[in-house]
Coordinates of C-alpha atoms and ligand atoms in Angstrom, one line a residue:
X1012 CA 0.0 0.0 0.0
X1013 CA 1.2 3.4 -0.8
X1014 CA 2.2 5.6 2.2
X1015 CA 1.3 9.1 2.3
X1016 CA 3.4 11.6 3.6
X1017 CA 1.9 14.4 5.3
X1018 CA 2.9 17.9 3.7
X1019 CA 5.1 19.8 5.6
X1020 CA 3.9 22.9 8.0
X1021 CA 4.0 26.0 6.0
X1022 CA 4.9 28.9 8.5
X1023 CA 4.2 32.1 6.8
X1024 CA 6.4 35.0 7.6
X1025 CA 10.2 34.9 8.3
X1026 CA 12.0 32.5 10.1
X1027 CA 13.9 34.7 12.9
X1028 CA 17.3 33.3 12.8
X1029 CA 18.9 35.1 16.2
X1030 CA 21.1 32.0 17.1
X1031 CA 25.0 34.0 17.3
X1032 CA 25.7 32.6 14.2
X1033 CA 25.7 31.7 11.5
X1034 CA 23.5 34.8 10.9
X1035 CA 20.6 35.9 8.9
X1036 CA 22.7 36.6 5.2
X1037 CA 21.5 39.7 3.6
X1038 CA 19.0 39.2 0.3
X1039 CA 22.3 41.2 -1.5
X1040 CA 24.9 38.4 -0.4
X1041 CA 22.0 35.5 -1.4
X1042 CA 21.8 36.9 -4.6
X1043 CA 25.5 38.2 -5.3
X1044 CA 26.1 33.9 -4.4
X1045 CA 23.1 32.9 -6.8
X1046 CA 25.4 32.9 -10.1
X1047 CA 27.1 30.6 -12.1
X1048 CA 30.5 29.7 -10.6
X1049 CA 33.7 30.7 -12.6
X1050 CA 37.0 29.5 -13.4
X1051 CA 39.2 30.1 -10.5
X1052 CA 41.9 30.5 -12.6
X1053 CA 40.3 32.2 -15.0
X1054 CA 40.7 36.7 -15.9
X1055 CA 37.5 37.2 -13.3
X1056 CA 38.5 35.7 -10.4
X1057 CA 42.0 37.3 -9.6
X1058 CA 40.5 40.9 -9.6
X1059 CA 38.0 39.3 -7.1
X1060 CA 40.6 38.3 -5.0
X1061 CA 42.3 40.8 -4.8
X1062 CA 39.5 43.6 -3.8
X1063 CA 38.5 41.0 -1.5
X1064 CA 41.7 40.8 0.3
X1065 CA 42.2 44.5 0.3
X1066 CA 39.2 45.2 2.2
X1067 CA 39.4 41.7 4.6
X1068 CA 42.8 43.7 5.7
X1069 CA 40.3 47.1 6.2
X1070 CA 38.3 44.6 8.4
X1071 CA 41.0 43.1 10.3
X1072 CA 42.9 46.6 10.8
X1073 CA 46.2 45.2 9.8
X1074 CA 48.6 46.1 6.8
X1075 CA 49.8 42.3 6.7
X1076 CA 48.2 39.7 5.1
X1077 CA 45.1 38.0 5.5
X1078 CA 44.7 34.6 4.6
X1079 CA 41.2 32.4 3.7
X1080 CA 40.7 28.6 3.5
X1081 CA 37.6 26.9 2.3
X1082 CA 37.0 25.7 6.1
X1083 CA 35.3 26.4 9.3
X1084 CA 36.2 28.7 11.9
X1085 CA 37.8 25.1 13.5
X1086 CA 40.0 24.7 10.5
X1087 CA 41.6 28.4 10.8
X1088 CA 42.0 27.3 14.7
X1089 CA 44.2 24.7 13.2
X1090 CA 46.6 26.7 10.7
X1091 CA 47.4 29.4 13.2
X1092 CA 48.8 26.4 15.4
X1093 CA 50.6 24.1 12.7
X1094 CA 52.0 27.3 10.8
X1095 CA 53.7 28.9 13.6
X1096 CA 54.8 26.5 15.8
X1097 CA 56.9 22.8 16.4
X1098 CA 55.5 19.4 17.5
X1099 CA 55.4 19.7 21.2
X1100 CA 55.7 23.2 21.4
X1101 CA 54.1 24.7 25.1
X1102 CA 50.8 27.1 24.7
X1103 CA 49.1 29.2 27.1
X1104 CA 45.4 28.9 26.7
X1105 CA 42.9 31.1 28.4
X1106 CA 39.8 29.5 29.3
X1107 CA 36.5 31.2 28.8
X1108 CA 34.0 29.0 27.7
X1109 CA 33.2 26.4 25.3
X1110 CA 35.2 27.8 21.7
X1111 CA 38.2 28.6 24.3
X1112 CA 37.8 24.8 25.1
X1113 CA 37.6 23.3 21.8
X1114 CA 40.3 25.1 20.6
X1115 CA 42.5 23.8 23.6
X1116 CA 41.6 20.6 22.6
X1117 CA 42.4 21.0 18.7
X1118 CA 45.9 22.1 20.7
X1119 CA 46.1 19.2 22.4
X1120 CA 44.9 16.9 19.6
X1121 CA 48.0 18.6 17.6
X1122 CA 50.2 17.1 20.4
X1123 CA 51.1 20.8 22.1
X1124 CA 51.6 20.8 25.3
X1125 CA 49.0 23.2 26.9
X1126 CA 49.3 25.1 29.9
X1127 CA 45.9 26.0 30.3
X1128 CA 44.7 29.3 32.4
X1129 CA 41.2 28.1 34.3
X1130 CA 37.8 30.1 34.4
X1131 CA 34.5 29.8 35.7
X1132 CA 32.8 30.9 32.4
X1133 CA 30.7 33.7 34.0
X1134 CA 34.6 36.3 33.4
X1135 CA 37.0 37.4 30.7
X1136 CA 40.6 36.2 30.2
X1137 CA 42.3 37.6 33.3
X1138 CA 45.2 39.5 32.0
X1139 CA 46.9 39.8 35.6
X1140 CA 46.8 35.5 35.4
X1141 CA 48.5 35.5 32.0
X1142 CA 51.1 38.2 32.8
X1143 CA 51.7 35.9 36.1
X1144 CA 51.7 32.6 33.8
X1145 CA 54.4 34.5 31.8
X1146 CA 56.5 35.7 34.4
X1147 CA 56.8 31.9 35.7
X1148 CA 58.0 30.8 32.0
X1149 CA 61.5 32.3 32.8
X1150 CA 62.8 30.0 30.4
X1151 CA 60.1 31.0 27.5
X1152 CA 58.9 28.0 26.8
X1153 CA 56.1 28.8 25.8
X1154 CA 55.3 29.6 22.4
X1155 CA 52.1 31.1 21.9
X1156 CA 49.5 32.2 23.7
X1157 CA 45.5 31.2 22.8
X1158 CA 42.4 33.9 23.6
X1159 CA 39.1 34.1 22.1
X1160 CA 37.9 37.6 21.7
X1161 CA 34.7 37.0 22.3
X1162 CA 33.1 33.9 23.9
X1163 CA 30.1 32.8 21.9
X1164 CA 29.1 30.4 24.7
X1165 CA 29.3 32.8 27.2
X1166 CA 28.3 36.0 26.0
X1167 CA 31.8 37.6 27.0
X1168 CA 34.1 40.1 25.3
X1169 CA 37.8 39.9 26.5
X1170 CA 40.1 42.9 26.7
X1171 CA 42.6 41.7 23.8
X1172 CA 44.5 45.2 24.4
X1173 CA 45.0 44.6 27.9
X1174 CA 45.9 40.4 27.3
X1175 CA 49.1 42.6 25.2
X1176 CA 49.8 44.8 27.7
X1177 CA 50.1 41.8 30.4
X1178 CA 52.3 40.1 27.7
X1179 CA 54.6 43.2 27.1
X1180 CA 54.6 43.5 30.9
X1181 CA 55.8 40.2 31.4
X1182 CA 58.4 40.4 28.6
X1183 CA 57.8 37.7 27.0
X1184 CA 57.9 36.9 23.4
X1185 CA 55.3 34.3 23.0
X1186 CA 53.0 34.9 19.9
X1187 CA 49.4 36.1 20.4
X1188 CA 46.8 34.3 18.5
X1189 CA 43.1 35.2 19.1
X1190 CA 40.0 34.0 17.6
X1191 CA 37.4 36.9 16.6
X1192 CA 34.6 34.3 14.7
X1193 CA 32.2 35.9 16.6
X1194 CA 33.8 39.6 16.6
X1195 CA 35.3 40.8 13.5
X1196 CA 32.9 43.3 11.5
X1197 CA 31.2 43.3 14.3
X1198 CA 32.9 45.1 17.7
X1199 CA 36.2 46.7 17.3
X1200 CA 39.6 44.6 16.8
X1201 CA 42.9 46.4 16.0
X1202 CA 44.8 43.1 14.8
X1203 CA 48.0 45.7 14.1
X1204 CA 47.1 48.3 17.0
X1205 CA 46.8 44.9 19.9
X1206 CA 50.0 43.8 18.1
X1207 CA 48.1 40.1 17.1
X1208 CA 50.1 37.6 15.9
X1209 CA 47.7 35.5 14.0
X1210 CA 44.0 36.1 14.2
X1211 CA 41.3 33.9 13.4
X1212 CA 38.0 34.3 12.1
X1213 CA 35.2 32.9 10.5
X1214 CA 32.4 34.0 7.6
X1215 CA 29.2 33.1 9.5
X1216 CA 28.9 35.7 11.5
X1217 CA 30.0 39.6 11.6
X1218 CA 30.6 38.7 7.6
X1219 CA 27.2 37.4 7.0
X1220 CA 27.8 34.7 5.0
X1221 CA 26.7 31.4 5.1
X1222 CA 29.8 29.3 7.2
X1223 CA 32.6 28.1 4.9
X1224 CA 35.6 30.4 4.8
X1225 CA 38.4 30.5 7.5
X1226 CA 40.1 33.4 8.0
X1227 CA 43.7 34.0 9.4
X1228 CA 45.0 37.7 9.7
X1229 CA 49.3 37.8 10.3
X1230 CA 51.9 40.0 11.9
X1231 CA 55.1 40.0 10.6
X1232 CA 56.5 37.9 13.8
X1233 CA 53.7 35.5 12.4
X1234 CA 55.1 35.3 9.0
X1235 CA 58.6 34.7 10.7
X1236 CA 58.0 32.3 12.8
X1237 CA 56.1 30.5 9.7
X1238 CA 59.4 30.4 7.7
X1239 CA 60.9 28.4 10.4
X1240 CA 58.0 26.5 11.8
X1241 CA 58.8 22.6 11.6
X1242 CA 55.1 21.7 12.1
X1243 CA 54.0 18.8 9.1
X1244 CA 51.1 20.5 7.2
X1245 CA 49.6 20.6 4.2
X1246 CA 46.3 21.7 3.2
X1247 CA 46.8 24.4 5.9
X1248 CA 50.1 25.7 5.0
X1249 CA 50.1 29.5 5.1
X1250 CA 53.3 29.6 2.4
X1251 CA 51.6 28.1 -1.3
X1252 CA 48.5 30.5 0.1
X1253 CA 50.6 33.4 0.0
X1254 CA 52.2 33.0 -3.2
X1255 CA 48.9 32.5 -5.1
X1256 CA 47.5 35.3 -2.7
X1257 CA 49.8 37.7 -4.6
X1258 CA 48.0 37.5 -8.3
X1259 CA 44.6 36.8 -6.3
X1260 CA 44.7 33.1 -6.5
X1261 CA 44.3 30.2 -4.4
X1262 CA 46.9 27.3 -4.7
X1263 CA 43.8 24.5 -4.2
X1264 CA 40.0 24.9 -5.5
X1265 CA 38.2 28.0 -3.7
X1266 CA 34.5 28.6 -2.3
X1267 CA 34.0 30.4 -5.3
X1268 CA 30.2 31.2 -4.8
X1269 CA 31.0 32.4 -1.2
X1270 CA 34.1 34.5 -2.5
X1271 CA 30.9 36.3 -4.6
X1272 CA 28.9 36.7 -1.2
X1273 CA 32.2 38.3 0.7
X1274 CA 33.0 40.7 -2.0
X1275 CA 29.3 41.5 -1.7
X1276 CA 29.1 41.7 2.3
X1277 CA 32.5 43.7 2.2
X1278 CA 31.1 46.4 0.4
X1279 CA 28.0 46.7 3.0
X1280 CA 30.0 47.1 5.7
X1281 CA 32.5 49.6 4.4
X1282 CA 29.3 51.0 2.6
X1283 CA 27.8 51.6 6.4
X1284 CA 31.4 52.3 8.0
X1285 CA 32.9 50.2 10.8
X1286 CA 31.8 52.5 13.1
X1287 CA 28.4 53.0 12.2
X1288 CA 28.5 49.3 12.6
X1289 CA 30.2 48.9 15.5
X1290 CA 27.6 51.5 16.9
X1291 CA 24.8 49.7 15.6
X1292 CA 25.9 46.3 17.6
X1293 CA 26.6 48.4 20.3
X1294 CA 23.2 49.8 20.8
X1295 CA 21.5 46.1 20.4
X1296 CA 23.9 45.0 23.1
X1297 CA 23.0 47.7 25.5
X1298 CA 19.0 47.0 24.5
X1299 CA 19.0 43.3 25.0
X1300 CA 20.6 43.9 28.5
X1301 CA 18.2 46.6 29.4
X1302 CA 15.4 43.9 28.8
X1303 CA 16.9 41.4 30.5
X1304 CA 17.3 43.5 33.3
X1305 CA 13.8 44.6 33.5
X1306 CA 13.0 40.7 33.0
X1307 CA 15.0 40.4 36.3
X1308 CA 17.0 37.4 34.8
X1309 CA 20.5 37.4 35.1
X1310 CA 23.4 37.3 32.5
X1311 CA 25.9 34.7 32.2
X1312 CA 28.9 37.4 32.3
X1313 CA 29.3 38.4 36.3
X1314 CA 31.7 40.9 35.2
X1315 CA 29.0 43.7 33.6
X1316 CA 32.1 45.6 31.4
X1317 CA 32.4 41.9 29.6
X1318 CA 29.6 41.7 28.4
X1319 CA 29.3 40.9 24.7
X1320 CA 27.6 43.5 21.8
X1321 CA 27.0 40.6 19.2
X1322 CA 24.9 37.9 21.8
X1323 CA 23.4 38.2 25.2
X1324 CA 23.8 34.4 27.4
X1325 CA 20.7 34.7 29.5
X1326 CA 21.1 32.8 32.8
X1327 CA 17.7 30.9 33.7
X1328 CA 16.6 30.6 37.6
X1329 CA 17.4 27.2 38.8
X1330 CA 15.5 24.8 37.9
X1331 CA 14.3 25.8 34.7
X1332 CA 15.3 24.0 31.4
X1333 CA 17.2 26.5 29.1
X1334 CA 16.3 24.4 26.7
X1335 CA 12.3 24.4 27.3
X1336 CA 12.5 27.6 26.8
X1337 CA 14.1 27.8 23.3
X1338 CA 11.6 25.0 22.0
X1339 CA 8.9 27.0 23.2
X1340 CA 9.8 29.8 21.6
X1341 CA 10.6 28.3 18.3
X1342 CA 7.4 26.1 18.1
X1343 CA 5.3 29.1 18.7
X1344 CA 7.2 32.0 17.4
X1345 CA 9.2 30.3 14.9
X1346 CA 12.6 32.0 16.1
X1347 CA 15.9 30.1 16.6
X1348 CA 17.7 31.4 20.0
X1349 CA 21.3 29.7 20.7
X1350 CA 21.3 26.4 22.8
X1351 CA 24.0 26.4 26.0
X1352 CA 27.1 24.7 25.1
X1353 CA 29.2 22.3 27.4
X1354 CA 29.2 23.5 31.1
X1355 CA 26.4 26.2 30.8
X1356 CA 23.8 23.6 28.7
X1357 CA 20.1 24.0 29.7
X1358 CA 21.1 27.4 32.2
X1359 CA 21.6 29.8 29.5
X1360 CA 19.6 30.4 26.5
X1361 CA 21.8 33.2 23.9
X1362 CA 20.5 35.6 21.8
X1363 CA 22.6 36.4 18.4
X1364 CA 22.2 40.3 17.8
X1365 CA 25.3 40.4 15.5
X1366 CA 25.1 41.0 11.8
X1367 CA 22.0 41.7 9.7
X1368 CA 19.7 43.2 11.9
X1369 CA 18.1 46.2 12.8
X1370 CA 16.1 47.6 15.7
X1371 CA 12.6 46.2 14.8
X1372 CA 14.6 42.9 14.0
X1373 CA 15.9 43.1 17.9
X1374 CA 12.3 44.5 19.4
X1375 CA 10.6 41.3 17.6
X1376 CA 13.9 38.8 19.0
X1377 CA 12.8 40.4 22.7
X1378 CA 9.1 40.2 22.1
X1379 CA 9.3 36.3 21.2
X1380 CA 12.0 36.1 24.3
X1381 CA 9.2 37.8 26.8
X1382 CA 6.6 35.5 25.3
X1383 CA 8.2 32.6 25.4
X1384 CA 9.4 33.5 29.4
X1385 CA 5.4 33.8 30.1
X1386 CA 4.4 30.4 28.2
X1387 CA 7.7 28.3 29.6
X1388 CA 6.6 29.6 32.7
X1389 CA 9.7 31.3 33.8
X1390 CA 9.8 33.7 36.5
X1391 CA 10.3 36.8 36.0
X1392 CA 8.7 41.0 35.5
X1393 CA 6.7 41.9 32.2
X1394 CA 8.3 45.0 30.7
X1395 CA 11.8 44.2 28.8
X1396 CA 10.8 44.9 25.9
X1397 CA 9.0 48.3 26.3
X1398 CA 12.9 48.8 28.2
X1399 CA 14.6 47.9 25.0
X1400 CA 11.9 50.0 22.6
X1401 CA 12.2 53.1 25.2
X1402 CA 16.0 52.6 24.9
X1403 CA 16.7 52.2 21.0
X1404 CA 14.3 55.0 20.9
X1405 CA 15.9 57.8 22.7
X1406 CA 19.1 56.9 21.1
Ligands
PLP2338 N1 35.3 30.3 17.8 C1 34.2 30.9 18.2 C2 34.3 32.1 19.1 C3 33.0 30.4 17.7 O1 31.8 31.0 18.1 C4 33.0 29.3 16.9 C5 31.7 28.7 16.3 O2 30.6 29.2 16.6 C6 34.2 28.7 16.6 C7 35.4 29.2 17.0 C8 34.3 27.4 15.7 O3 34.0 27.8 14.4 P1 33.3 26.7 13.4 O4 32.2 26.1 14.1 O5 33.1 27.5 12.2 O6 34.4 25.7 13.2

């Protein structure tokens, strides 16, 4: 007998898609992506490449090379590492939550030996702790040092100025690398200002592109250390990238159809200004805090100056399921909200306010949050978002 499958649910209306990344791509990326793919060594693509590059450095704030692979942001976790460094080499990493954690463990997987700074997840990377881990590494041992900008489990910004100051404190020459996949184009990150070493980022997010292209931004101590680096790689070596980098080629196949969507999403950004962006992310940050506040929920950052402009972590009262709440929300409301990861799953719920949005896109996140608190039967005080309206209004 023939089985019938029932149609599925047509939900009319948007999906809202406020999980911190990936985030919602802009119609202009969809349909700069939406054409036939190219010869990637054909008299098109190079140009691409090239403009691309050019403004990726704008983005990054650094007059030395930036580098993409057809990867995720895990893959980009990877060259930093195996470019710069030796088999066994010793890494200070600085735990802040769940991406600090996975990228210890890539470390780890790699066979360095990491030294790893321990943190509640509720605070930013301490940079008194790392100056102090420094100062004990008389010998220099270690190599490199491992922070994440900002924690996308958490919902926390680290002071990656300060993190060099505590490393130029301690005298020490160990490399900074530091992950912004949930920062760049987003909140301000001065790879050449913060002296950086290696940076990397994915497109998912502050790009607003679908995930697919990892992103490493260099210093010239980087680029140095790469010549001598004795680390076996090969899809992720940094040097055939460079070369074909020059003419605005790619020594393997690239994401061509993406490379169309970043050339696009580049020219928003810089169209709107960094700091008209960073403004706008800014001002949702501050918003969604306000209504959280009224809510009378707590955040997961304890520290209030670390908390994040591109997601809010909301900290649920005990005994109510994080994840109850999100299902809720989605079933009725249709709007994807960020699960907890690792230590923090089912107590915090995230909400994504970073790339294409505006303020009714953040007043209609809140609303569905606030509904969802009422039906989920959370605790809490009516009024968040006529804090966040009353806020993004006056400003
Ligand atoms: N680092 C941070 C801060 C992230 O938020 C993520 C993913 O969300 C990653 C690294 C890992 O990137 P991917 O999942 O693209 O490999």
């Amino acid at each position: 007998m023939a089985r019938t499958v029932p149609p599925a649910r047509y939900r009319a209306g948007r999906h809202f898609l406020q999980i911190p990344g990936p985030t919602n791509v802009p119609e202009r990326v969809l349909r700069a992506m939406a054409r036939p793919t190219i010869d990637h060594r054909g008299p098109e693509f190079g140009p691409m490449v090239l403009r691309i590059l050019a403004r990726l450095k704008q983005v990054c704030r650094t007059s030395n090379p930036v580098l993409f692979f057809p990867s995720s942001g895990t893959g980009a976790w990877e060259a930093a590492l195996v470019n710069t460094l030796a088999r066994g080499d010793r890494v200070l990493a600085v735990e802040t939550g769940y991406f600090a954690t996975l990228w210890r463990n890539v470390a780890r997987k790699l066979g360095f030996d990491v030294h790893w700074i321990e943190s509640d997840w509720r605070h930013a990377a301490d940079p008194t702790a790392i100056q102090a881990a420094l100062e004990a590494d008389t010998a220099h041992a270690i190599k490199a040092v491992l922070v994440v900008h900002n924690e996308t489990s958490t919902g926390i910004t680290s002071r990656i100025d300060l993190v060099r100051d505590a490393m130029n404190a301690a005298g020490h020459p160990a490399l900074l690398m530091v992950d912004t996949v949930s920062s760049l184009g987003s909140v301000p990150y001065e790879h050449d200002a913060w002296c950086v070493d290696v940076m990397v980022s994915g497109s998912q997010k502050g790009l607003m592109l679908p995930p697919g292209i990892g992103i490493n931004a260099v210093s010239e101590r980087a680029l140095a250390a790469s010549k001598t680096s004795t680390f076996r790689k090969a899809y992720w070596d940094w040097a055939p990238m460079l070369v074909s980098n020059e003419t605005g080629y790619t020594p393997y196949t690239p994401p061509t159809n993406l490379l169309f969507g970043l050339d696009e999403s580049l020219d928003m950004l810089l169209a709107e200004g960094l700091h008209a962006v960073f403004e706008r992310h800014r001002r949702f940050g501050e918003a969604t805090r306000r209504a959280v506040s009224a809510w009378g929920l707590e955040l997961c950052p304890r520290d209030s100056g670390a908390s994040s402009n591109t997601l809010t972590a909301v900290w649920l009262p005990d005994g109510h399921d994080a994840d109850a709440l999100r299902t809720v929300i989605l079933d009725r409301f249709d709007m994807s909200l960020g699960a907890g990861l690792g230590r923090v799953k089912r107590r915090v719920v995230r909400i994504g306010h970073l790339g294409d949005l505006n303020d009714l896109t953040l007043v209609g996140a809140i609303a569905g949050f606030e509904m969802g608190l009422g039906l989920a039967g959370v605790p809490h005080t009516t009024g968040g978002v006529a804090a966040a309206m009353d806020w993004l209004a006056a400003r």
